[in-house]
Amino acid sequence: MKFVVSSTELLSHLSAISKVINSKNTLPILDNYLFLLEDSLLTITASDLESTLITSLELENTSGSGAIAVPAKLMNETLKEFPDQPLTFQIDPETFAIEIFSQNGKFSIVGQNGEDFPQQPLLNEVLASTINLNHSVLLSGINKTLFATADDE
């Protein structure tokens, strides 16, 4: 599995979903992002079993498909050090070795089997509801109730 992605675009997507990853997970696999590559769509999932956030990136340069669990903290810290540049991810599906090629060199990490990541329960489309809100209305509502939230775990 191989794909090319912008370092800042990937960091932006990972930062948005990283909030759901706890420091004290009951399952070690939940300390990872699930990267799922199908055709030219990279879907990234983060979960704590109660809440799950998913984001997707449309990529132009991909080959292969598959899933791998990527260490979240290590990935976030590493991407913060890169300037805006294309990164090439080359993943060995048998050893789960991840090589990240940048303009300055190569970075290697080891992931985990993506099949070990907990699957999302499917939504019952009959019972599911959709709500569309203007972001300013949602932000206003959050700001008006923020004072009533606790700041401890």
PDB file of C-alpha atoms in Angstrom:
ATOM      1  CA  MET A   1       0.000   0.000   0.000  1.00  0.00           C
ATOM      2  CA  LYS A   2       1.420   3.364  -1.000  1.00  0.00           C
ATOM      3  CA  PHE A   3       0.078   6.920  -1.093  1.00  0.00           C
ATOM      4  CA  VAL A   4       1.226  10.538  -1.228  1.00  0.00           C
ATOM      5  CA  VAL A   5      -0.365  13.203   0.979  1.00  0.00           C
ATOM      6  CA  SER A   6       0.370  16.793   2.005  1.00  0.00           C
ATOM      7  CA  SER A   7       1.914  16.949   5.483  1.00  0.00           C
ATOM      8  CA  THR A   8      -0.184  19.933   6.590  1.00  0.00           C
ATOM      9  CA  GLU A   9      -3.422  18.512   5.195  1.00  0.00           C
ATOM     10  CA  LEU A  10      -2.845  15.197   6.969  1.00  0.00           C
ATOM     11  CA  LEU A  11      -1.934  16.946  10.241  1.00  0.00           C
ATOM     12  CA  SER A  12      -5.081  19.073   9.990  1.00  0.00           C
ATOM     13  CA  HIS A  13      -7.279  15.990   9.624  1.00  0.00           C
ATOM     14  CA  LEU A  14      -5.481  14.085  12.387  1.00  0.00           C
ATOM     15  CA  SER A  15      -5.698  17.041  14.777  1.00  0.00           C
ATOM     16  CA  ALA A  16      -9.444  17.233  14.218  1.00  0.00           C
ATOM     17  CA  ILE A  17     -10.045  13.610  15.222  1.00  0.00           C
ATOM     18  CA  SER A  18      -7.267  13.194  17.814  1.00  0.00           C
ATOM     19  CA  LYS A  19      -9.435  14.644  20.589  1.00  0.00           C
ATOM     20  CA  VAL A  20     -11.282  11.339  20.924  1.00  0.00           C
ATOM     21  CA  ILE A  21      -8.107   9.378  21.763  1.00  0.00           C
ATOM     22  CA  ASN A  22      -7.679   9.004  25.537  1.00  0.00           C
ATOM     23  CA  SER A  23      -4.381   8.690  27.348  1.00  0.00           C
ATOM     24  CA  LYS A  24      -5.762   5.757  29.377  1.00  0.00           C
ATOM     25  CA  ASN A  25      -7.336   3.415  26.834  1.00  0.00           C
ATOM     26  CA  THR A  26      -8.488  -0.024  27.902  1.00  0.00           C
ATOM     27  CA  LEU A  27      -7.455  -1.458  24.527  1.00  0.00           C
ATOM     28  CA  PRO A  28      -3.943  -0.587  23.290  1.00  0.00           C
ATOM     29  CA  ILE A  29      -5.150  -0.557  19.657  1.00  0.00           C
ATOM     30  CA  LEU A  30      -7.209   2.552  20.510  1.00  0.00           C
ATOM     31  CA  ASP A  31      -3.953   4.519  20.873  1.00  0.00           C
ATOM     32  CA  ASN A  32      -3.807   4.358  17.066  1.00  0.00           C
ATOM     33  CA  TYR A  33      -5.480   5.874  14.053  1.00  0.00           C
ATOM     34  CA  LEU A  34      -6.975   3.447  11.586  1.00  0.00           C
ATOM     35  CA  PHE A  35      -5.799   4.319   8.067  1.00  0.00           C
ATOM     36  CA  LEU A  36      -8.006   2.693   5.429  1.00  0.00           C
ATOM     37  CA  LEU A  37      -7.029   3.188   1.787  1.00  0.00           C
ATOM     38  CA  GLU A  38      -9.571   2.247  -0.874  1.00  0.00           C
ATOM     39  CA  ASP A  39      -8.995   3.445  -4.434  1.00  0.00           C
ATOM     40  CA  SER A  40      -7.981   7.096  -3.992  1.00  0.00           C
ATOM     41  CA  LEU A  41      -9.805   7.677  -0.673  1.00  0.00           C
ATOM     42  CA  LEU A  42      -7.891   7.604   2.616  1.00  0.00           C
ATOM     43  CA  THR A  43     -10.290   7.234   5.543  1.00  0.00           C
ATOM     44  CA  ILE A  44      -8.844   7.848   9.009  1.00  0.00           C
ATOM     45  CA  THR A  45     -10.663   6.731  12.157  1.00  0.00           C
ATOM     46  CA  ALA A  46     -10.034   7.464  15.844  1.00  0.00           C
ATOM     47  CA  SER A  47     -12.113   5.914  18.615  1.00  0.00           C
ATOM     48  CA  ASP A  48     -12.395   5.372  22.361  1.00  0.00           C
ATOM     49  CA  LEU A  49     -15.220   2.814  21.913  1.00  0.00           C
ATOM     50  CA  GLU A  50     -17.793   5.371  23.121  1.00  0.00           C
ATOM     51  CA  SER A  51     -17.076   8.055  20.548  1.00  0.00           C
ATOM     52  CA  THR A  52     -15.655   7.635  17.088  1.00  0.00           C
ATOM     53  CA  LEU A  53     -14.493  10.330  14.691  1.00  0.00           C
ATOM     54  CA  ILE A  54     -13.836   9.663  11.016  1.00  0.00           C
ATOM     55  CA  THR A  55     -12.266  11.891   8.390  1.00  0.00           C
ATOM     56  CA  SER A  56     -11.445  11.298   4.733  1.00  0.00           C
ATOM     57  CA  LEU A  57      -8.923  12.663   2.271  1.00  0.00           C
ATOM     58  CA  GLU A  58      -9.114  12.330  -1.494  1.00  0.00           C
ATOM     59  CA  LEU A  59      -5.632  11.459  -2.759  1.00  0.00           C
ATOM     60  CA  GLU A  60      -4.284  11.619  -6.290  1.00  0.00           C
ATOM     61  CA  ASN A  61      -1.251   9.347  -6.089  1.00  0.00           C
ATOM     62  CA  THR A  62      -2.100   5.935  -4.573  1.00  0.00           C
ATOM     63  CA  SER A  63      -1.374   2.287  -5.204  1.00  0.00           C
ATOM     64  CA  GLY A  64      -2.838  -0.709  -3.456  1.00  0.00           C
ATOM     65  CA  SER A  65      -5.434  -0.748  -0.729  1.00  0.00           C
ATOM     66  CA  GLY A  66      -5.705  -1.947   2.832  1.00  0.00           C
ATOM     67  CA  ALA A  67      -5.925  -0.962   6.473  1.00  0.00           C
ATOM     68  CA  ILE A  68      -3.284  -0.323   9.114  1.00  0.00           C
ATOM     69  CA  ALA A  69      -3.340   1.040  12.667  1.00  0.00           C
ATOM     70  CA  VAL A  70      -0.861   3.918  13.002  1.00  0.00           C
ATOM     71  CA  PRO A  71       0.410   5.164  16.415  1.00  0.00           C
ATOM     72  CA  ALA A  72      -1.500   8.410  16.995  1.00  0.00           C
ATOM     73  CA  LYS A  73       0.815  10.269  19.365  1.00  0.00           C
ATOM     74  CA  LEU A  74       3.924   9.456  17.343  1.00  0.00           C
ATOM     75  CA  MET A  75       2.228  10.445  14.078  1.00  0.00           C
ATOM     76  CA  ASN A  76       0.996  13.779  15.472  1.00  0.00           C
ATOM     77  CA  GLU A  77       4.377  14.684  16.964  1.00  0.00           C
ATOM     78  CA  THR A  78       6.203  13.723  13.778  1.00  0.00           C
ATOM     79  CA  LEU A  79       3.912  15.644  11.426  1.00  0.00           C
ATOM     80  CA  LYS A  80       4.252  18.812  13.529  1.00  0.00           C
ATOM     81  CA  GLU A  81       7.969  18.832  12.689  1.00  0.00           C
ATOM     82  CA  PHE A  82       7.471  18.707   8.917  1.00  0.00           C
ATOM     83  CA  PRO A  83       7.065  21.882   6.862  1.00  0.00           C
ATOM     84  CA  ASP A  84       4.339  21.794   4.207  1.00  0.00           C
ATOM     85  CA  GLN A  85       5.528  19.154   1.755  1.00  0.00           C
ATOM     86  CA  PRO A  86       4.301  15.964   0.123  1.00  0.00           C
ATOM     87  CA  LEU A  87       4.886  12.825   2.173  1.00  0.00           C
ATOM     88  CA  THR A  88       4.983   9.365   0.629  1.00  0.00           C
ATOM     89  CA  PHE A  89       3.699   6.569   2.853  1.00  0.00           C
ATOM     90  CA  GLN A  90       4.839   3.076   1.925  1.00  0.00           C
ATOM     91  CA  ILE A  91       3.246   0.339   4.037  1.00  0.00           C
ATOM     92  CA  ASP A  92       4.141  -3.347   4.138  1.00  0.00           C
ATOM     93  CA  PRO A  93       0.880  -5.217   4.856  1.00  0.00           C
ATOM     94  CA  GLU A  94       2.689  -8.287   6.201  1.00  0.00           C
ATOM     95  CA  THR A  95       5.052  -6.667   8.720  1.00  0.00           C
ATOM     96  CA  PHE A  96       2.999  -3.469   9.239  1.00  0.00           C
ATOM     97  CA  ALA A  97       6.182  -1.454   8.684  1.00  0.00           C
ATOM     98  CA  ILE A  98       5.422   2.140   7.690  1.00  0.00           C
ATOM     99  CA  GLU A  99       8.043   4.168   5.843  1.00  0.00           C
ATOM    100  CA  ILE A 100       7.390   7.877   5.412  1.00  0.00           C
ATOM    101  CA  PHE A 101       9.495   9.574   2.755  1.00  0.00           C
ATOM    102  CA  SER A 102       9.868  13.361   2.842  1.00  0.00           C
ATOM    103  CA  GLN A 103      12.065  15.866   1.038  1.00  0.00           C
ATOM    104  CA  ASN A 104      14.579  15.571   3.887  1.00  0.00           C
ATOM    105  CA  GLY A 105      14.776  11.811   4.283  1.00  0.00           C
ATOM    106  CA  LYS A 106      12.959   8.726   5.516  1.00  0.00           C
ATOM    107  CA  PHE A 107      11.129   8.020   8.765  1.00  0.00           C
ATOM    108  CA  SER A 108      10.178   4.471   9.787  1.00  0.00           C
ATOM    109  CA  ILE A 109       7.575   3.340  12.312  1.00  0.00           C
ATOM    110  CA  VAL A 110       5.711   0.119  12.988  1.00  0.00           C
ATOM    111  CA  GLY A 111       1.941  -0.018  12.912  1.00  0.00           C
ATOM    112  CA  GLN A 112      -0.504  -2.736  13.858  1.00  0.00           C
ATOM    113  CA  ASN A 113      -2.958  -4.869  11.966  1.00  0.00           C
ATOM    114  CA  GLY A 114      -5.892  -2.684  10.937  1.00  0.00           C
ATOM    115  CA  GLU A 115      -8.239  -5.642  11.357  1.00  0.00           C
ATOM    116  CA  ASP A 116      -7.634  -5.470  15.138  1.00  0.00           C
ATOM    117  CA  PHE A 117      -9.173  -1.984  15.280  1.00  0.00           C
ATOM    118  CA  PRO A 118     -12.766  -2.106  16.640  1.00  0.00           C
ATOM    119  CA  GLN A 119     -15.377  -1.918  13.885  1.00  0.00           C
ATOM    120  CA  GLN A 120     -18.088   0.703  13.832  1.00  0.00           C
ATOM    121  CA  PRO A 121     -21.615  -0.500  14.473  1.00  0.00           C
ATOM    122  CA  LEU A 122     -23.791   0.183  11.453  1.00  0.00           C
ATOM    123  CA  LEU A 123     -26.461   2.823  11.864  1.00  0.00           C
ATOM    124  CA  ASN A 124     -30.060   1.803  11.455  1.00  0.00           C
ATOM    125  CA  GLU A 125     -31.098   4.099   8.599  1.00  0.00           C
ATOM    126  CA  VAL A 126     -34.741   3.927   9.648  1.00  0.00           C
ATOM    127  CA  LEU A 127     -33.959   5.238  13.140  1.00  0.00           C
ATOM    128  CA  ALA A 128     -31.149   7.597  12.134  1.00  0.00           C
ATOM    129  CA  SER A 129     -31.775  11.328  11.992  1.00  0.00           C
ATOM    130  CA  THR A 130     -29.935  14.118  10.268  1.00  0.00           C
ATOM    131  CA  ILE A 131     -29.668  17.663  11.509  1.00  0.00           C
ATOM    132  CA  ASN A 132     -28.095  20.537   9.618  1.00  0.00           C
ATOM    133  CA  LEU A 133     -26.837  23.494  11.636  1.00  0.00           C
ATOM    134  CA  ASN A 134     -24.983  26.582  10.658  1.00  0.00           C
ATOM    135  CA  HIS A 135     -21.611  26.406  12.409  1.00  0.00           C
ATOM    136  CA  SER A 136     -22.136  29.809  14.034  1.00  0.00           C
ATOM    137  CA  VAL A 137     -25.394  28.619  15.646  1.00  0.00           C
ATOM    138  CA  LEU A 138     -23.684  25.512  17.022  1.00  0.00           C
ATOM    139  CA  LEU A 139     -20.700  27.518  18.287  1.00  0.00           C
ATOM    140  CA  SER A 140     -23.009  30.015  19.964  1.00  0.00           C
ATOM    141  CA  GLY A 141     -24.876  27.204  21.724  1.00  0.00           C
ATOM    142  CA  ILE A 142     -21.658  25.631  22.944  1.00  0.00           C
ATOM    143  CA  ASN A 143     -20.317  28.955  24.217  1.00  0.00           C
ATOM    144  CA  LYS A 144     -23.544  29.624  26.143  1.00  0.00           C
ATOM    145  CA  THR A 145     -23.378  26.262  27.949  1.00  0.00           C
ATOM    146  CA  LEU A 146     -19.620  25.907  28.376  1.00  0.00           C
ATOM    147  CA  PHE A 147     -19.679  27.452  31.855  1.00  0.00           C
ATOM    148  CA  ALA A 148     -21.717  24.477  33.132  1.00  0.00           C
ATOM    149  CA  THR A 149     -19.223  21.784  32.110  1.00  0.00           C
ATOM    150  CA  ALA A 150     -16.776  20.039  34.420  1.00  0.00           C
ATOM    151  CA  ASP A 151     -13.059  20.187  33.753  1.00  0.00           C
ATOM    152  CA  ASP A 152     -12.059  16.949  35.488  1.00  0.00           C
ATOM    153  CA  GLU A 153     -12.082  13.387  34.186  1.00  0.00           C
TER     154      GLU A 153
END
